[in-house]
Short mmCIF file of C-alpha atoms in Angstrom, two decimals:
data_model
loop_
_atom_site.label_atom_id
_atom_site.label_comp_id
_atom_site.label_asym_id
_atom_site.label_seq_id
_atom_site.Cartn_x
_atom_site.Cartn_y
_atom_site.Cartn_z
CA UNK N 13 5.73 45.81 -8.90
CA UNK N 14 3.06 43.86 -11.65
CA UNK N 15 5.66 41.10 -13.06
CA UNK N 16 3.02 40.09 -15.87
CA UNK N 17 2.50 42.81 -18.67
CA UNK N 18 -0.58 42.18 -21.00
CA UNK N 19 -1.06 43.80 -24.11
CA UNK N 20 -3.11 44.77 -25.60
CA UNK N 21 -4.32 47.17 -22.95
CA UNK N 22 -8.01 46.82 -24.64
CA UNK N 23 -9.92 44.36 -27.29
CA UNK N 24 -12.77 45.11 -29.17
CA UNK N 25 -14.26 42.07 -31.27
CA UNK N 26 -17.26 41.42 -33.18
CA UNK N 27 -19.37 38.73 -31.51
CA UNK N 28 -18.16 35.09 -33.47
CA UNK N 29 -14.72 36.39 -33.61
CA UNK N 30 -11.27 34.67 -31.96
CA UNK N 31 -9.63 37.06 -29.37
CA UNK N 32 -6.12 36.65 -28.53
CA UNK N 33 -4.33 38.55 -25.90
CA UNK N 34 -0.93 37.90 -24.87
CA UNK N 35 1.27 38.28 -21.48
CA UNK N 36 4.55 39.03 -21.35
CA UNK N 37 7.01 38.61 -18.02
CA UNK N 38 10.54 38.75 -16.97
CA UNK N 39 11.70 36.02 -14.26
CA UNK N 40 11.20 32.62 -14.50
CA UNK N 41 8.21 31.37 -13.28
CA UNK N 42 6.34 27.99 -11.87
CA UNK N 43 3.36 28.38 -13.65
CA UNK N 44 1.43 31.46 -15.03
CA UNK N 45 -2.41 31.94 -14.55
CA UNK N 46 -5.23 33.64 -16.36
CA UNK N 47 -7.76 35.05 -14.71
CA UNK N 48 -11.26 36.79 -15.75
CA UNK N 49 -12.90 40.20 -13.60
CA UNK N 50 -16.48 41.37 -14.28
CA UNK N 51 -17.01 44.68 -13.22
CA UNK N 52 -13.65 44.93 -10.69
CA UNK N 53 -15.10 42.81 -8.34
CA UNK N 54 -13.91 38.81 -7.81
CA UNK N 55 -11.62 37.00 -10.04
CA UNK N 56 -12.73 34.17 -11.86
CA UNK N 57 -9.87 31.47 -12.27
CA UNK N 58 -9.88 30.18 -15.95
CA UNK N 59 -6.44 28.26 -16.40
CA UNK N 60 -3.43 27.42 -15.10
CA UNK N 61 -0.46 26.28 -17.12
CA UNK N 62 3.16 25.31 -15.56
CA UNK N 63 6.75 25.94 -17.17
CA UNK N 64 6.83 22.71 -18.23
CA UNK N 65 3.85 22.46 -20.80
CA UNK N 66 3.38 24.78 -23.91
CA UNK N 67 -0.60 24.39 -24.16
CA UNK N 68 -3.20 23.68 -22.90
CA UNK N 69 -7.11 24.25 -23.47
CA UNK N 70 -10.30 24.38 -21.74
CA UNK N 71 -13.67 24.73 -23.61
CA UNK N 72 -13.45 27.67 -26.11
CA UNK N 73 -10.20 28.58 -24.16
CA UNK N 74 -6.47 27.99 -25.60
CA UNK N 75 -3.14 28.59 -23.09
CA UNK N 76 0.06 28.89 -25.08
CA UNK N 77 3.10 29.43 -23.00
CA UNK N 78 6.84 30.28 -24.19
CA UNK N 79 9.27 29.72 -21.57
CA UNK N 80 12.05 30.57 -24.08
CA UNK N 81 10.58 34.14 -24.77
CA UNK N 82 8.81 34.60 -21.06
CA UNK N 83 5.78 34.84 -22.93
CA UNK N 84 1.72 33.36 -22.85
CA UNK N 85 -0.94 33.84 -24.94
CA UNK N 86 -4.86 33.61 -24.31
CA UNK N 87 -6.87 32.62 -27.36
CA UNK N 88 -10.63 32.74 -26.56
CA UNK N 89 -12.28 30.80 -29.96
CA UNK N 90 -16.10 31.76 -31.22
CA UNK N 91 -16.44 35.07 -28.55
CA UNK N 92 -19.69 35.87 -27.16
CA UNK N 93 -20.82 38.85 -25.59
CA UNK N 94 -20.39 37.50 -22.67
CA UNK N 95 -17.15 37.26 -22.55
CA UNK N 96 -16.97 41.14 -22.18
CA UNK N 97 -14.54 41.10 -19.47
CA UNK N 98 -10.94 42.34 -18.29
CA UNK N 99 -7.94 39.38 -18.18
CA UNK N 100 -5.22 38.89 -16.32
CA UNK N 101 -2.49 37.43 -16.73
CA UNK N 102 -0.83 36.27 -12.76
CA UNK N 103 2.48 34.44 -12.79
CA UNK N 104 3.92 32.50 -9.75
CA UNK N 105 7.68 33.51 -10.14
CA UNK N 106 10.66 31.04 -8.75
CA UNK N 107 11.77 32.84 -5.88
CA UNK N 108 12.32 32.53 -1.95
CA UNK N 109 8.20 34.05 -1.16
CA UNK N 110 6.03 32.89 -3.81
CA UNK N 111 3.36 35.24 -4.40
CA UNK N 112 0.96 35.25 -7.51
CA UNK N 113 1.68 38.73 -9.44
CA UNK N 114 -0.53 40.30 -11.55
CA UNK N 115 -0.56 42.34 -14.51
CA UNK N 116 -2.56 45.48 -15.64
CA UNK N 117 -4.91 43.91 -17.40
CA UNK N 118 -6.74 43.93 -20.72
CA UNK N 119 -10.05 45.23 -20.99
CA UNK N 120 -12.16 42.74 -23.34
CA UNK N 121 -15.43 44.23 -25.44
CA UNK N 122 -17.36 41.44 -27.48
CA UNK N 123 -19.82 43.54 -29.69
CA UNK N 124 -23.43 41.15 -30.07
CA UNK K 15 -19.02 27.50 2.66
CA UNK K 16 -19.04 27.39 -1.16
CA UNK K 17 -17.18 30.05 -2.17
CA UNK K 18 -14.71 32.93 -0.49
CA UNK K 19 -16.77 35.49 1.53
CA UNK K 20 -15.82 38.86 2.60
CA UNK K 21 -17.59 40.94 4.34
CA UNK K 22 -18.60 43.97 4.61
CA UNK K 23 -19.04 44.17 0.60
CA UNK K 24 -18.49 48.09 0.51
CA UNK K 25 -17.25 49.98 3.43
CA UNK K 26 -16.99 53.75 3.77
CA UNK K 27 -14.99 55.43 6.68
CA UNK K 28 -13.66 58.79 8.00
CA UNK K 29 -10.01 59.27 6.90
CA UNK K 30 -8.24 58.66 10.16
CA UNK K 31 -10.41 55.70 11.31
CA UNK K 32 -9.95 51.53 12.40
CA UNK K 33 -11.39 49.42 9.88
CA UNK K 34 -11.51 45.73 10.18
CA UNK K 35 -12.21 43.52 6.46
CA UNK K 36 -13.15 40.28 7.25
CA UNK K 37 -12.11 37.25 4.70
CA UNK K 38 -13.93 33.64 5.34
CA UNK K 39 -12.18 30.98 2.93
CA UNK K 40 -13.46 27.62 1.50
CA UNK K 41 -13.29 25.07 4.29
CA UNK K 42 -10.23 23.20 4.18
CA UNK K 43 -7.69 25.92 2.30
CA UNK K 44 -4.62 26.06 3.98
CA UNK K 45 -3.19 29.19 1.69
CA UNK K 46 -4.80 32.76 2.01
CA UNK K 47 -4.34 35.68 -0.14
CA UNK K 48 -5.18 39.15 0.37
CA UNK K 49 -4.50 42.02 -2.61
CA UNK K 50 -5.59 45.41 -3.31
CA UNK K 51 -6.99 46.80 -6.18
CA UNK K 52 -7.62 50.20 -7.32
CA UNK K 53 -9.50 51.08 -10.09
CA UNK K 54 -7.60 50.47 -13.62
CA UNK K 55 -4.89 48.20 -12.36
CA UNK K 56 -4.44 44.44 -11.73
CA UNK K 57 -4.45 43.31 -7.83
CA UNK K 58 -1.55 44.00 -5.48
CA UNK K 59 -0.28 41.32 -3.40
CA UNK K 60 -0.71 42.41 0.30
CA UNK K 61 -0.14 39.24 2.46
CA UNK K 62 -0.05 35.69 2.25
CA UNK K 63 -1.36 33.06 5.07
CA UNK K 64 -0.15 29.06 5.26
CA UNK K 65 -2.21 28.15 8.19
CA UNK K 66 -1.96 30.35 10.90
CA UNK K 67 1.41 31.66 10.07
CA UNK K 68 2.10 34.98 7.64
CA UNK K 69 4.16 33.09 5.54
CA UNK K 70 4.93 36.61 3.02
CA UNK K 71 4.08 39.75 4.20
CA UNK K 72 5.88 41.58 1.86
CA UNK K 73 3.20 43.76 0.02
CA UNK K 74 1.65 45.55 3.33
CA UNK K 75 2.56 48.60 2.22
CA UNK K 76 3.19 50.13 5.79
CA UNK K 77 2.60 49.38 9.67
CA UNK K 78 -0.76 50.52 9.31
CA UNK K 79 -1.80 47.76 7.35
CA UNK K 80 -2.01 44.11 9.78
CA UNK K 81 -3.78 41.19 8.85
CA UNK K 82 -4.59 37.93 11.03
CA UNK K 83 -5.52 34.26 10.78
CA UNK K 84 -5.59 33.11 14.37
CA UNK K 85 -7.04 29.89 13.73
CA UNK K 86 -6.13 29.14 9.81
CA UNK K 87 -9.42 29.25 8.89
CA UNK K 88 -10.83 33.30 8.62
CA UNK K 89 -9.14 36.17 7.91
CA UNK K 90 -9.04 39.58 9.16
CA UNK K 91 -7.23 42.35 7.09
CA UNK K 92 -6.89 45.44 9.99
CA UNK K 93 -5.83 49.12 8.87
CA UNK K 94 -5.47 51.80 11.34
CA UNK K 95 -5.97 55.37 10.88
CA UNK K 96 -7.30 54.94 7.51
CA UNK K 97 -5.77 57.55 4.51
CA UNK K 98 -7.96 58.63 1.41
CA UNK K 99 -4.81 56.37 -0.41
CA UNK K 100 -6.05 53.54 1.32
CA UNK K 101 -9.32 53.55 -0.78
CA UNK K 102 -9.54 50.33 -3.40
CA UNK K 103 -10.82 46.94 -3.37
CA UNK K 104 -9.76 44.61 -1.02
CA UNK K 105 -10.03 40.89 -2.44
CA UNK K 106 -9.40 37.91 -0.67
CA UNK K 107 -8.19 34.95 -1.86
CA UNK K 108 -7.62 30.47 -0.82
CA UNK K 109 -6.11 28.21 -2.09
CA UNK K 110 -5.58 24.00 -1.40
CA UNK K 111 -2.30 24.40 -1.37
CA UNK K 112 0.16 26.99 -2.58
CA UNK K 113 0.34 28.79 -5.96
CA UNK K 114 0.63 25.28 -8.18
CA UNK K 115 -3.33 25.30 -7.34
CA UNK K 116 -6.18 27.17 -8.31
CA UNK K 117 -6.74 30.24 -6.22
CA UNK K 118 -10.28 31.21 -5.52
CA UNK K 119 -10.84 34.84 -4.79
CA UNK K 120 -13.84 36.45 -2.80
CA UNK K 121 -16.34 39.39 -3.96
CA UNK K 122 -14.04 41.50 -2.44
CA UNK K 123 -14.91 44.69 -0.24
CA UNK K 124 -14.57 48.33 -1.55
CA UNK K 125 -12.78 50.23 1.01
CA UNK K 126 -14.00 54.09 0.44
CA UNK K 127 -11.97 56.27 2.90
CA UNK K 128 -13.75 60.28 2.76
#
């Protein structure tokens, strides 16, 4: 079963715009992941926040995470076509076998 | 090497059929991954590797499905006679550590079973 639950399922943006996509999950967690895919082949790591911190950013990238709601949000700042991409959203539940899950995904088009 | 590799990149079989994937990590991960994808849906946990050991093998979804790390280094994902089901994306993934560490995930191979 996918733990992580993104929505929207798909993003369309005009190229300059913000694009936030959110994650939603249901157990706690250790930390909760984004990830990028081009074309549904390898995953591109972007960041990694734990339960303990609410944000955190990389380049045009911003991490929020709500513990309280079991909820995370990916804010990508001043899109580019290039960032035409599907997201994920992985958390690392608290359990006996951690295992990264892995939502559905949302399917990003940045419009040049 | 400087990145995961899998190999073969696209693989098409015979329903019925062995197929071997092969997953080489970054030198010096102790943690492998493997998942399954199919096409519209986020990866599927499979198996997980610390060292040499299967520390979860929760996902495999049935005995036909066996994967091996013999020396904690590579990585060899084994299903036996191969179902038209068993077509997606395999993707491979390592790790330094556990999950508190970026994962790193391979190309992956496409698994097309006709």
């Amino acid at each position: 079963s996918q733990q992580g639950e993104e929505d929207p399922q798909a993003l369309s943006i005009q190229e300059g715009e913000n694009a936030t996509m959110n994650c939603s999950y249901k157990t706690s967690i250790n930390n909760l992941q984004w990830y990028r895919q081009n074309s549904g082949r390898g995953l591109v790591h972007l960041i990694l926040i734990r339960s303990n911190e609410r944000e955190k950013h990389s380049g045009r990238l911003r991490v929020t995470l709500d513990t309280s709601k079991k909820s995370s949000s990916l804010l990508i700042t001043a899109s580019r076509a290039a960032d035409t991409a599907s997201y994920f959203c992985a958390t690392d539940y608290r359990g006996a076998n951690s295992k990264l899950t892995f939502g559905k995904g949302i399917t990003l088009s940045v419009r040049p | 090497g400087a990145g995961v590799s899998q190999t073969p990149s696209n693989k098409v079989t015979e329903k019925g059929k062995y197929v071997e994937l092969r997953c080489d990590p970054i030198s010096g991960h102790t943690a492998l991954y493997w998942y399954r994808q199919s096409l519209g849906q986020g990866p599927e946990f499979l198996i997980y590797f610390q060292g040499t050991g299967a520390a979860d093998d929760s996902g495999l979804p049935n005995d036909r499905f066996f994967a091996v790390r013999p020396e904690g280094s590579v990585s060899t994902l084994k299903i036996q006679r191969t179902e038209r089901g068993d077509s997606a994306v395999y993707l491979c993934a390592s790790s330094a550590d556990r999950w508190n560490t970026e994962a790193f995930f391979g190309q992956g191979t496409r698994l097309t079973v006709v």
